[in-house]
mmCIF file of C-alpha atoms and ligand atoms in Angstrom:
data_model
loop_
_atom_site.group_PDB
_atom_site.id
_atom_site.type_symbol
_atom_site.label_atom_id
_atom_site.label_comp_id
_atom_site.label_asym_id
_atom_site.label_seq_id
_atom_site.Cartn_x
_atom_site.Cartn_y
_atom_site.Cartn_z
ATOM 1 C CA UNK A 736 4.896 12.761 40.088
ATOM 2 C CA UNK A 737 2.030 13.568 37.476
ATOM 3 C CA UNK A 738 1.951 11.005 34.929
ATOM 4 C CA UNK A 739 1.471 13.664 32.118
ATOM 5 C CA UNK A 740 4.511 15.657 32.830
ATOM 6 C CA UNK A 741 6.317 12.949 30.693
ATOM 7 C CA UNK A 742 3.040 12.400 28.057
ATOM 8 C CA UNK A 743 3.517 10.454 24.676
ATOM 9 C CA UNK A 744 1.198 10.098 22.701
ATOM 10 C CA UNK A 745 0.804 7.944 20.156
ATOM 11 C CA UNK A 746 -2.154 7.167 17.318
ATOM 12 C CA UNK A 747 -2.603 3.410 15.791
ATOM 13 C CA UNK A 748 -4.658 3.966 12.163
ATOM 14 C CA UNK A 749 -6.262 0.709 11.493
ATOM 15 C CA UNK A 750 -7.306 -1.438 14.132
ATOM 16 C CA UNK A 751 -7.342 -5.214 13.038
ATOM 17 C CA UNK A 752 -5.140 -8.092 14.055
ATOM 18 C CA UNK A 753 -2.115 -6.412 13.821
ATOM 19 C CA UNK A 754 -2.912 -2.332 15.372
ATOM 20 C CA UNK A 755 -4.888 -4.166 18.059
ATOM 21 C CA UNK A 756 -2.054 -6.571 18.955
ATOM 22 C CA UNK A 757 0.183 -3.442 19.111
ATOM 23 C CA UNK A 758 -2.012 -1.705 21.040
ATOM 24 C CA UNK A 759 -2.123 -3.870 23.518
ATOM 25 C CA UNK A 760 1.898 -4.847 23.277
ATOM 26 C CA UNK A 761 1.977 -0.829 23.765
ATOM 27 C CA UNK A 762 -0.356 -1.082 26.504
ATOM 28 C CA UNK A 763 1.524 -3.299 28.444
ATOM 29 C CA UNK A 764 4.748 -1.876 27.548
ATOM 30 C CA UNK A 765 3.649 1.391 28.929
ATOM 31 C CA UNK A 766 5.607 3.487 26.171
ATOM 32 C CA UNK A 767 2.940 6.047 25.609
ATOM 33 C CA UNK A 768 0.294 7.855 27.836
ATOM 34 C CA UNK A 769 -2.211 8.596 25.105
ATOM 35 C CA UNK A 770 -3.355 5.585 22.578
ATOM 36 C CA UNK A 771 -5.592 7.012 20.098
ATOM 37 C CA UNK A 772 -7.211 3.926 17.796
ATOM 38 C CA UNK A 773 -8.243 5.023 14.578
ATOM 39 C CA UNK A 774 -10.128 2.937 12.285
ATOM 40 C CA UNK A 775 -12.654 3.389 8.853
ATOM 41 C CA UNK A 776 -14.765 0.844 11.201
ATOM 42 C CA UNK A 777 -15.219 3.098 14.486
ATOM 43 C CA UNK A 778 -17.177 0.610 15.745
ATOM 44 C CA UNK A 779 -14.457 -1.550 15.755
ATOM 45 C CA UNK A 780 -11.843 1.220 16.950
ATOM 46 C CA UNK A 781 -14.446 1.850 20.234
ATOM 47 C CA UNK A 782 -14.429 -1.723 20.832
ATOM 48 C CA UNK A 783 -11.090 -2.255 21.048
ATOM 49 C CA UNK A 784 -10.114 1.066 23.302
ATOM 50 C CA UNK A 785 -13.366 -0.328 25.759
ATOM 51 C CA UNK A 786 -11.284 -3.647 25.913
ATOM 52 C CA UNK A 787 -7.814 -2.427 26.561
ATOM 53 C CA UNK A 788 -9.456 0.159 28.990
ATOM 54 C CA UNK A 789 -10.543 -2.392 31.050
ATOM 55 C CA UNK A 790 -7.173 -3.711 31.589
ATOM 56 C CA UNK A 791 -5.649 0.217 32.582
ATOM 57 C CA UNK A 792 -6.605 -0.213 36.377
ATOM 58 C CA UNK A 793 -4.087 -3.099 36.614
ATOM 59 C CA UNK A 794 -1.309 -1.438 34.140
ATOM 60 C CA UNK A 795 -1.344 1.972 35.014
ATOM 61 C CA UNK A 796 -2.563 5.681 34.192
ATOM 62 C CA UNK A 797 -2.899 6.192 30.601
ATOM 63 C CA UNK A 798 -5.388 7.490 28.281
ATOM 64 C CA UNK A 799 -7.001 4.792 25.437
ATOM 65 C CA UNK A 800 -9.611 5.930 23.484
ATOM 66 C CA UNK A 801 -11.553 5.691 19.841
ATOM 67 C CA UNK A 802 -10.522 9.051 17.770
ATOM 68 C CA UNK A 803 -10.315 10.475 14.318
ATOM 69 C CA UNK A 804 -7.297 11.804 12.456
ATOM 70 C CA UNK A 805 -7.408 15.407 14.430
ATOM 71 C CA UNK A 806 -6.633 13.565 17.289
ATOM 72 C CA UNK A 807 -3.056 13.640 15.486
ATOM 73 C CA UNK A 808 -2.175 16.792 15.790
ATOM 74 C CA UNK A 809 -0.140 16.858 18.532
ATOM 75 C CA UNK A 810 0.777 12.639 18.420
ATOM 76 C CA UNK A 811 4.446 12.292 18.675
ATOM 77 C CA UNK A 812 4.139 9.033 16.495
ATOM 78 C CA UNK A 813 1.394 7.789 14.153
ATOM 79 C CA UNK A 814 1.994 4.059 13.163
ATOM 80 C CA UNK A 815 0.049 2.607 10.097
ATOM 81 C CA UNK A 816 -1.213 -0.530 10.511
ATOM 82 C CA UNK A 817 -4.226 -0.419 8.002
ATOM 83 C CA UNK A 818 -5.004 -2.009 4.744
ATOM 84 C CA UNK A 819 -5.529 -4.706 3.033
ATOM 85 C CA UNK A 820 -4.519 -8.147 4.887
ATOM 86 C CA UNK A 821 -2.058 -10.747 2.979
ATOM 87 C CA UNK A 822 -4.106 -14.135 2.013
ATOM 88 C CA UNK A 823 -2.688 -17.128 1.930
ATOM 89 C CA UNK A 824 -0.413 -17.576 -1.179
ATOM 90 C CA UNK A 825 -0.342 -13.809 -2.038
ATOM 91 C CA UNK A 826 2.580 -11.852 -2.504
ATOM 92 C CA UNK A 827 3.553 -9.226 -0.740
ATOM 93 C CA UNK A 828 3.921 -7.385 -3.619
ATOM 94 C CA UNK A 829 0.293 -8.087 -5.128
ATOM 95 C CA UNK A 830 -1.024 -6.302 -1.996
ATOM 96 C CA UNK A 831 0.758 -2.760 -3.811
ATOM 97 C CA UNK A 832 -1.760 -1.376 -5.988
ATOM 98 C CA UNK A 833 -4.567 -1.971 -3.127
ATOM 99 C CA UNK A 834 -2.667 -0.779 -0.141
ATOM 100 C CA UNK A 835 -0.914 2.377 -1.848
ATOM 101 C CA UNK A 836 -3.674 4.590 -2.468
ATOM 102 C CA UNK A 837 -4.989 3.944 1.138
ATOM 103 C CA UNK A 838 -1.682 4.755 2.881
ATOM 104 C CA UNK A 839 -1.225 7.840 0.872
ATOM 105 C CA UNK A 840 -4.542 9.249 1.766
ATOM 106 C CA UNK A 841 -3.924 8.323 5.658
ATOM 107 C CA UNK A 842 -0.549 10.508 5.583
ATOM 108 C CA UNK A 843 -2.210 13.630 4.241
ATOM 109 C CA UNK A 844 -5.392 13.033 6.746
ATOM 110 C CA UNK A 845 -2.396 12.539 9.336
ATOM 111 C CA UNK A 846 -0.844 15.980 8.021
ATOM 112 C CA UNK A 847 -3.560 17.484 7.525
ATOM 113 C CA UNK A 848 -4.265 17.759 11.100
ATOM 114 C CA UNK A 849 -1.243 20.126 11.943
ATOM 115 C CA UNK A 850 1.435 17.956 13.477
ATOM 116 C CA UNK A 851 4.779 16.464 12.964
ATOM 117 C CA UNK A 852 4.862 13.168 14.059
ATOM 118 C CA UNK A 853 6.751 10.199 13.267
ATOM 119 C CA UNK A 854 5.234 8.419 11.041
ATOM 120 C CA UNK A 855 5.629 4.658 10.965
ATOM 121 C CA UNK A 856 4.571 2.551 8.082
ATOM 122 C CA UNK A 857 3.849 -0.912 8.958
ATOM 123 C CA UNK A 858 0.906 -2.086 5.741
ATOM 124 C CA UNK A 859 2.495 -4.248 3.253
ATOM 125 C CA UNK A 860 4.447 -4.140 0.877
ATOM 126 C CA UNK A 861 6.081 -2.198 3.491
ATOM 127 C CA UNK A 862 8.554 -0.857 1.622
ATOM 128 C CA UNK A 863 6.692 0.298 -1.027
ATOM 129 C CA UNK A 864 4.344 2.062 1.414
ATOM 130 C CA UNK A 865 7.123 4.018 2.740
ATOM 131 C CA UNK A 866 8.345 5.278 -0.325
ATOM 132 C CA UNK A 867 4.542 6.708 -0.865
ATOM 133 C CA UNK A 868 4.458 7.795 2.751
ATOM 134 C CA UNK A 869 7.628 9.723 2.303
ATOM 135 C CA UNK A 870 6.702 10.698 -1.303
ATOM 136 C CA UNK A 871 3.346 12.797 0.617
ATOM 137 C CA UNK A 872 4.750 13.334 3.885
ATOM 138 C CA UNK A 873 7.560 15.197 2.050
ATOM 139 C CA UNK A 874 6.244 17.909 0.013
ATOM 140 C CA UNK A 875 4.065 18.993 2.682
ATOM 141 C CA UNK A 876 7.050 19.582 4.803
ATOM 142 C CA UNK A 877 7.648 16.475 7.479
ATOM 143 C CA UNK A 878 11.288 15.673 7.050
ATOM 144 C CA UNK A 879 12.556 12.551 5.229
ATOM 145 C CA UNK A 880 13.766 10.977 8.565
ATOM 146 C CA UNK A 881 10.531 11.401 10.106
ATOM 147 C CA UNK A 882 8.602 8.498 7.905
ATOM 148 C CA UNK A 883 9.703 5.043 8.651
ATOM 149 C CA UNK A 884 8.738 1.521 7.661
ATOM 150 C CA UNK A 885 8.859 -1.425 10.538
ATOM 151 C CA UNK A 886 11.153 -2.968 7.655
ATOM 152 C CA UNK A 887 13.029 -6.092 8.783
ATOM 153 C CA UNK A 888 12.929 -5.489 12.211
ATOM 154 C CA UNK A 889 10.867 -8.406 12.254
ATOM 155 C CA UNK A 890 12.830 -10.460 10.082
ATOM 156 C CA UNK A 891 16.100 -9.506 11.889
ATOM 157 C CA UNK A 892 14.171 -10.811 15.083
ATOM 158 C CA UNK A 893 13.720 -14.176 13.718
ATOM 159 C CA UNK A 894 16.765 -14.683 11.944
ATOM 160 C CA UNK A 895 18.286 -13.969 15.887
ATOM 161 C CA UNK A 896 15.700 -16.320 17.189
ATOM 162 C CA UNK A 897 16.691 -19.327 14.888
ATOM 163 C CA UNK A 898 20.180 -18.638 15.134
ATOM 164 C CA UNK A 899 19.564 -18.580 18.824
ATOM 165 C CA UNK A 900 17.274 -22.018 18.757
ATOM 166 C CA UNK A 901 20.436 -23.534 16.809
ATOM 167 C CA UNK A 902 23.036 -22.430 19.021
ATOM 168 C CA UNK A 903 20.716 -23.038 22.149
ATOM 169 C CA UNK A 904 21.847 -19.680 23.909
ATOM 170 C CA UNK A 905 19.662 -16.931 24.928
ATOM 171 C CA UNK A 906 18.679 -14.686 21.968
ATOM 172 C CA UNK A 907 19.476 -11.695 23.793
ATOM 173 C CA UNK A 908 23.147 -11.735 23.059
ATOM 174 C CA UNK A 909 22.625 -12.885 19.359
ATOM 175 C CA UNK A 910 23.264 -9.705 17.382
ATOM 176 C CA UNK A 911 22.289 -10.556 13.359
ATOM 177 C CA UNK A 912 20.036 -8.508 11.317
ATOM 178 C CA UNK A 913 18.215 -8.998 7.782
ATOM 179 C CA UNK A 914 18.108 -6.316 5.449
ATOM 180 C CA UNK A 915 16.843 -5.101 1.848
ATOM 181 C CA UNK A 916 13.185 -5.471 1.328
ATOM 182 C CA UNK A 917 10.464 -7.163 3.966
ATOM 183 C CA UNK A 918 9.879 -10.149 1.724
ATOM 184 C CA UNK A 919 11.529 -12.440 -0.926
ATOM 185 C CA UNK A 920 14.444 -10.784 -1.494
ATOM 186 C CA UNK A 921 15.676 -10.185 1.681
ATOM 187 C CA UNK A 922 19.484 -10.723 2.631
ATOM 188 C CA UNK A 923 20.490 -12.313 6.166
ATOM 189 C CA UNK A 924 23.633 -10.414 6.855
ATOM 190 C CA UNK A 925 26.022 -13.441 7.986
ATOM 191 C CA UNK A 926 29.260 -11.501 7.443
ATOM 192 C CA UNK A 927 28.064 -8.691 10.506
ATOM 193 C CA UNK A 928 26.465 -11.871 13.115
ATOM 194 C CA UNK A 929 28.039 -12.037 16.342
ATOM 195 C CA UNK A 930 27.190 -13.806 19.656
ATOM 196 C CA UNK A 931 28.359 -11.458 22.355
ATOM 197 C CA UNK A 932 31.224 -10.393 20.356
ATOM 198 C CA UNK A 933 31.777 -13.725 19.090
ATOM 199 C CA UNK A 934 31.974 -14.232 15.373
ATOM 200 C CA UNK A 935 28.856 -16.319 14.718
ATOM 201 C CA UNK A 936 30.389 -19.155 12.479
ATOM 202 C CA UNK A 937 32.488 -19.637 15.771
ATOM 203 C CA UNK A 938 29.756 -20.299 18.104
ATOM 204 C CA UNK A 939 28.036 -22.091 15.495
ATOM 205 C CA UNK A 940 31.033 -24.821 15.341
ATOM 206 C CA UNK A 941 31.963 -24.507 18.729
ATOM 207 C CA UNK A 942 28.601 -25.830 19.303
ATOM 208 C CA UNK A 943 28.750 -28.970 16.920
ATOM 209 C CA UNK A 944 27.445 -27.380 13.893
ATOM 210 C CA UNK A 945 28.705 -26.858 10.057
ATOM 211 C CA UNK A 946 28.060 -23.278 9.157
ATOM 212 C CA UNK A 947 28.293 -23.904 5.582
ATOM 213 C CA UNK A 948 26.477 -22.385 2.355
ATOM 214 C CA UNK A 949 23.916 -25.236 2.912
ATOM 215 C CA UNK A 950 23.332 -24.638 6.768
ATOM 216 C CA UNK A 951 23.153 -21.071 6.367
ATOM 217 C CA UNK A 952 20.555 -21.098 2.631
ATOM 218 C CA UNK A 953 18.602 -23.458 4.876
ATOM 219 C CA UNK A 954 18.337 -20.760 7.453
ATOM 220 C CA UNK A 955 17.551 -17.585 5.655
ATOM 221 C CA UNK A 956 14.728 -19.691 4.157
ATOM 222 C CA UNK A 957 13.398 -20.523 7.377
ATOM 223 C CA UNK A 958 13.355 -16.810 8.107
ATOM 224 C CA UNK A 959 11.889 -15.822 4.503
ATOM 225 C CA UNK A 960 9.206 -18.227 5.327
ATOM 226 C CA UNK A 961 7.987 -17.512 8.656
ATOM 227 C CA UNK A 962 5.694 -15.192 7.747
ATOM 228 C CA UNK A 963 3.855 -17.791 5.369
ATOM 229 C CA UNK A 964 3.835 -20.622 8.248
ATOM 230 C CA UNK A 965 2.144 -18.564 10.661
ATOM 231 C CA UNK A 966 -0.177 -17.072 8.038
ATOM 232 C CA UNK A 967 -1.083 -21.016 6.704
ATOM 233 C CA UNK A 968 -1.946 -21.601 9.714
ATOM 234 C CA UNK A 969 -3.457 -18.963 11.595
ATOM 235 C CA UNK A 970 -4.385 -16.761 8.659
ATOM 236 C CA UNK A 971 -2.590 -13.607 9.596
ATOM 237 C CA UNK A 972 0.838 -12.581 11.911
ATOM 238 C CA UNK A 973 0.573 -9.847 14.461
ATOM 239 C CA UNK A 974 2.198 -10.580 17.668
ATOM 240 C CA UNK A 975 5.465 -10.202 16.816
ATOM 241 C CA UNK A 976 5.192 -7.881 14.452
ATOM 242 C CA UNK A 977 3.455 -5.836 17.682
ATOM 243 C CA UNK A 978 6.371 -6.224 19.762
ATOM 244 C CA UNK A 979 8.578 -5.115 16.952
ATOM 245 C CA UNK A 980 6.829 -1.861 16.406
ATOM 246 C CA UNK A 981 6.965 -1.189 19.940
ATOM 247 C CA UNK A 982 10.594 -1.949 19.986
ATOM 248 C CA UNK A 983 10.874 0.659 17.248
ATOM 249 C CA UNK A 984 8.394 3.563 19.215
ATOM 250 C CA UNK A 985 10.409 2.934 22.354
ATOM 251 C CA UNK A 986 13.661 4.327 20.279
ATOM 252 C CA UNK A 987 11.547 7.186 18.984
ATOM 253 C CA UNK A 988 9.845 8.294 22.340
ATOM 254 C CA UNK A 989 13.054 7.492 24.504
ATOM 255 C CA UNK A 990 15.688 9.170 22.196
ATOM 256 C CA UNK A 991 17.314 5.925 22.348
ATOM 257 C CA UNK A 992 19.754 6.221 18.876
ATOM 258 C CA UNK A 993 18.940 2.325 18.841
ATOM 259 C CA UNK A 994 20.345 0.865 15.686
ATOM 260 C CA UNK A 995 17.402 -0.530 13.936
ATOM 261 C CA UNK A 996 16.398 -2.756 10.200
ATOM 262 C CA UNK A 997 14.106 0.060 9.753
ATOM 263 C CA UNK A 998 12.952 0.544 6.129
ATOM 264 C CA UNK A 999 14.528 3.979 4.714
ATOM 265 C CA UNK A 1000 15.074 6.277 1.835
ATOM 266 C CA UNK A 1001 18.256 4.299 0.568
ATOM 267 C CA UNK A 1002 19.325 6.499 -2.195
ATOM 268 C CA UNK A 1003 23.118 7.245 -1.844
ATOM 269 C CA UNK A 1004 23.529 4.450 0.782
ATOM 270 C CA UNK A 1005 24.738 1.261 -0.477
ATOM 271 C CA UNK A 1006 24.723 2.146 -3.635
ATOM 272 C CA UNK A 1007 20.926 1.981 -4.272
ATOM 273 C CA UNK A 1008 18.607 3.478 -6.019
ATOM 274 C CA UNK A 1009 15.871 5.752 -4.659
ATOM 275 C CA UNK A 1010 13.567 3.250 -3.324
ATOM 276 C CA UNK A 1011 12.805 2.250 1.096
ATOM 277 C CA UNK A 1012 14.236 -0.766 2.405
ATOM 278 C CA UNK A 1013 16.028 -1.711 5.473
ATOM 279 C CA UNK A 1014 19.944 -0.727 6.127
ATOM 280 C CA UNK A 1015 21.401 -0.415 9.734
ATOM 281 C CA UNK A 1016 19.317 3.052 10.750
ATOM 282 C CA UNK A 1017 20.284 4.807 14.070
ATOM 283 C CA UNK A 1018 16.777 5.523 15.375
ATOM 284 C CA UNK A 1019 15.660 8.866 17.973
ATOM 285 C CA UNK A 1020 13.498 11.050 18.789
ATOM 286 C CA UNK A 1021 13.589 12.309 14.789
ATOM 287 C CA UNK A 1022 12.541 8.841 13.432
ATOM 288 C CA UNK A 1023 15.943 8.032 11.258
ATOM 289 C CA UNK A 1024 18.641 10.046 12.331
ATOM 290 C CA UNK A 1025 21.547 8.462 10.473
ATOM 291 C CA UNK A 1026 22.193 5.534 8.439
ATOM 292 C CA UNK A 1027 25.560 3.204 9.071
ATOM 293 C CA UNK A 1028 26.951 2.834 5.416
ATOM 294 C CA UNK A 1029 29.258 -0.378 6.543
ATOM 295 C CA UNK A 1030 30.488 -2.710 4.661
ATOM 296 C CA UNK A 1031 28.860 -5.997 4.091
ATOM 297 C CA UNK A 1032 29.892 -9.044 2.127
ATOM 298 C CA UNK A 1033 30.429 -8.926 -1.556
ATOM 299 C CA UNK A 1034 28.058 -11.576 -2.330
ATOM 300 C CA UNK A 1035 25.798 -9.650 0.334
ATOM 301 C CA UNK A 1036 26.256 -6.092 -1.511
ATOM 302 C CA UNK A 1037 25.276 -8.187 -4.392
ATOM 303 C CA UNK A 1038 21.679 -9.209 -2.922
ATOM 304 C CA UNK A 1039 21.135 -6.145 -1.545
ATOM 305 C CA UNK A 1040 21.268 -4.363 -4.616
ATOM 306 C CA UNK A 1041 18.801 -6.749 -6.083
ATOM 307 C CA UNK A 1042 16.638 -6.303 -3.318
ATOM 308 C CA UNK A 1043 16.710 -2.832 -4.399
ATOM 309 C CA UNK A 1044 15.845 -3.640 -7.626
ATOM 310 C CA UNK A 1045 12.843 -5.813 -7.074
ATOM 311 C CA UNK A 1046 11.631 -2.635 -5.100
ATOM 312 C CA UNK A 1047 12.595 -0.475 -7.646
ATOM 313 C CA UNK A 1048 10.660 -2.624 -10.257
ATOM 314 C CA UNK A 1049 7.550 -2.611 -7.629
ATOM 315 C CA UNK A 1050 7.601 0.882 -7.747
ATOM 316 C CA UNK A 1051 7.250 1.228 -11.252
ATOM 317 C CA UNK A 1052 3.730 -0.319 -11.210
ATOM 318 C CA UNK A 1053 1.958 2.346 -9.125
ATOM 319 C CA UNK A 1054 3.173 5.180 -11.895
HETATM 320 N N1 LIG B 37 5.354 -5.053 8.150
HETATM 321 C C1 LIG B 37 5.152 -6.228 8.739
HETATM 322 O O1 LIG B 37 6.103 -6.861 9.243
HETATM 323 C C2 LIG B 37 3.742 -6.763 8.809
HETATM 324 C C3 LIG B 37 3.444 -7.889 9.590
HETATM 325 C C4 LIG B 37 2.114 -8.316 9.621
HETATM 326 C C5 LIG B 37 1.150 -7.670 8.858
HETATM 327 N N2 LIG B 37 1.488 -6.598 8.108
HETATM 328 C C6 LIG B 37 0.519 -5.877 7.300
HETATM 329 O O2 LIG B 37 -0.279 -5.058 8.150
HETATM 330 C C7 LIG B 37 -1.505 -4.765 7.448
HETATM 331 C C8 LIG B 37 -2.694 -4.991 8.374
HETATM 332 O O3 LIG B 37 -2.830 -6.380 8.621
HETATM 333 P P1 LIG B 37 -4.048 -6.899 9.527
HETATM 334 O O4 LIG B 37 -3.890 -8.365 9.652
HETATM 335 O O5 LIG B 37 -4.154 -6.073 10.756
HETATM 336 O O6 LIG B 37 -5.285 -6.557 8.581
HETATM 337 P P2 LIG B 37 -6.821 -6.452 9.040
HETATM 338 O O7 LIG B 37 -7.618 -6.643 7.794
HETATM 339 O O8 LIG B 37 -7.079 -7.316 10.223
HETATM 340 O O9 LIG B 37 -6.971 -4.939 9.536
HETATM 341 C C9 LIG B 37 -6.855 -3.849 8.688
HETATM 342 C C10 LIG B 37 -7.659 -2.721 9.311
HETATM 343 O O10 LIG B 37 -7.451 -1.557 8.523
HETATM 344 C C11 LIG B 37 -8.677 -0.866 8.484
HETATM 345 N N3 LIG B 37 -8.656 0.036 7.342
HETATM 346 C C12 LIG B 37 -8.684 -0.282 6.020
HETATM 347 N N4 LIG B 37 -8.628 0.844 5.292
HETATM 348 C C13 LIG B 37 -8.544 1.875 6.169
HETATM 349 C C14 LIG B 37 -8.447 3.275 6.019
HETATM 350 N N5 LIG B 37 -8.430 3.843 4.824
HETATM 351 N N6 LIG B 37 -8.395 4.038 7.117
HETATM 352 C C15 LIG B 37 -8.423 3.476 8.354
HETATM 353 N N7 LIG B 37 -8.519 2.156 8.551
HETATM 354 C C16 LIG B 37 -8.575 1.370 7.471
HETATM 355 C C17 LIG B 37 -9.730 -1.964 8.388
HETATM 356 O O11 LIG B 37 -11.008 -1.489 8.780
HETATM 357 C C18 LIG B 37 -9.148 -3.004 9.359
HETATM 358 O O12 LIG B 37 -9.637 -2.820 10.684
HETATM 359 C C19 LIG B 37 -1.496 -5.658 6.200
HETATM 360 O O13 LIG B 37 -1.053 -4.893 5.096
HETATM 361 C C20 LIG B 37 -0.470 -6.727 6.535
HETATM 362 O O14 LIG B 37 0.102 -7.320 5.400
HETATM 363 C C21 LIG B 37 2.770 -6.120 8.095
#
């Protein structure tokens, strides 16, 4: 069979640690037959499509190559990945005013070019960028579901790693997620954690340990933190966060109506206010499809509406 009977093509915009360790996460993956790198530096952009090129005669057919924002016409996804980088001891949230103008301008380049693709925001603050995407993307006609933010699927994947570490079981079965915004005030959603089925404070003791509010503060820190550990020490994250985008374009391309931490418009879900962050989103072919309005926790509910408010609060400085 041909290939490009089944072609997917995807466009990375901004090619530095963490587009080029997607692309080649993506690469490996073998999720998309077109990889367009797009990058203010094209220099850089060539360089890294002659790389990963390289490496297509033992992965398989696909097309990598150095392009420009027309190349997006007919993308089925375009995932952000440029902007400013976070330095050690910055916020997030200080990266807004210099990240917001950029990402705005890349989603009417992206538009501009005729498509409809997915869009997926991955520049931090995330959220914040995905409220602008959607604010642009919007008005020129792409539908709300359509713009996405990587959100906590990151977070949710560490949070199941450490719980995983603790328990000692494979983190396969560990099914835990983090929502509200990618950053301080995110909430790890104790109340929903299961292993296999199992209620999570059950594994937890049945394996020797005291799930209490100590035990689990101690945790959510850990997760909170990560971010700043690797960055401390190797200046910048980007291979996880490149196998959680791919996680995410593999429920696009594939259809899969995963259930995903992506970050979302949450007004009318949860009670929020019109601001992105993560909730439980069922993720296809249209980007967000549906979001699960469960629910959580009261003292979760409680974070998670002031998660919304820090982002709400965020927002307010760009106007
Ligand atoms: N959401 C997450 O979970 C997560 C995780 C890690 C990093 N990030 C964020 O991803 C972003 C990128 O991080 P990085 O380490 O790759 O940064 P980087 O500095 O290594 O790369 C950024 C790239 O963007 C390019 N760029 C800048 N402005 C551009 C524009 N207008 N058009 C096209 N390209 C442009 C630069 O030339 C550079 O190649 C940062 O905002 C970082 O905080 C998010």
């Amino acid at each position: 069979m041909d290939y490009r009977c089944y072609a997917k093509k995807i466009a990375i915009v901004g090619m530095g640690n963490v587009g080029s360790a997607f692309a080649y996460a993506l690469m490996l993956r073998r999720l998309a037959t077109d990889i367009v790198l797009i990058d203010l530096d094209l220099r850089r952009a060539e360089g890294e499509a002659l790389d990963l090129r390289h490496g297509l005669p033992l992965v398989g057919p696909m097309e990598v190559y150095a392009g420009s924002y027309a190349d997006c016409a007919d993308a089925d996804m375009v995932v952000i990945t440029a902007g400013a980088n976070q330095k050690p001891g910055q916020t997030r949230l200080e990266l807004l005013q210099q990240n917001a103008g950029i990402a705005a301008d890349i989603v009417r380049n992206v538009l501009a070019a005729g498509g409809r693709p997915v869009i997926l925001m991955t520049t931090n603050p995330v959220d914040v960028l995905t409220r602008v995407a959607l604010d642009v993307a919007v008005p020129l006609g792409l539908p709300p579901g359509r713009v996405l933010g990587s959100g906590t699927v990151l977070d949710s994947s560490r949070f199941r790693h450490r719980l995983a570490k603790a328990i000692g079981a494979d983190p396969r079965g560990v099914h835990a997620s983090v929502l509200g915004e990618h950053g301080d005030s995110e909430l790890c959603v104790w109340s929903r954690a299961n292993v296999s089925g199992i209620p999570v404070d059950a594994v937890l003791r049945a394996r020797g340990l005291e799930p209490d509010a100590a035990f689990k503060a101690q945790m959510a820190d850990d997760v909170r933190r990560a971010a700043y550990e690797i960055i401390n020490r190797k200046g910048f994250t980007s291979t996880a966060i490149g196998v959680a985008l791919c996680r995410i374009v593999e429920a696009v391309l594939n259809d899969q109506k995963s259930i995903l931490t992506v970050s979302t418009d949450a007004e009318g879900h949860y009670g929020l206010p019109r601001v992105c962050l993560s909730l439980p989103c069922l993720v296809g072919a249209d980007g967000v499809e549906d979001v699960i309005d469960a629910p959580l926790a009261p003292e979760e509910q409680a974070a998670l509406a002031r998660s919304g408010q820090v982002l709400f609060e965020s927002l307010k400085n760009l106007l």
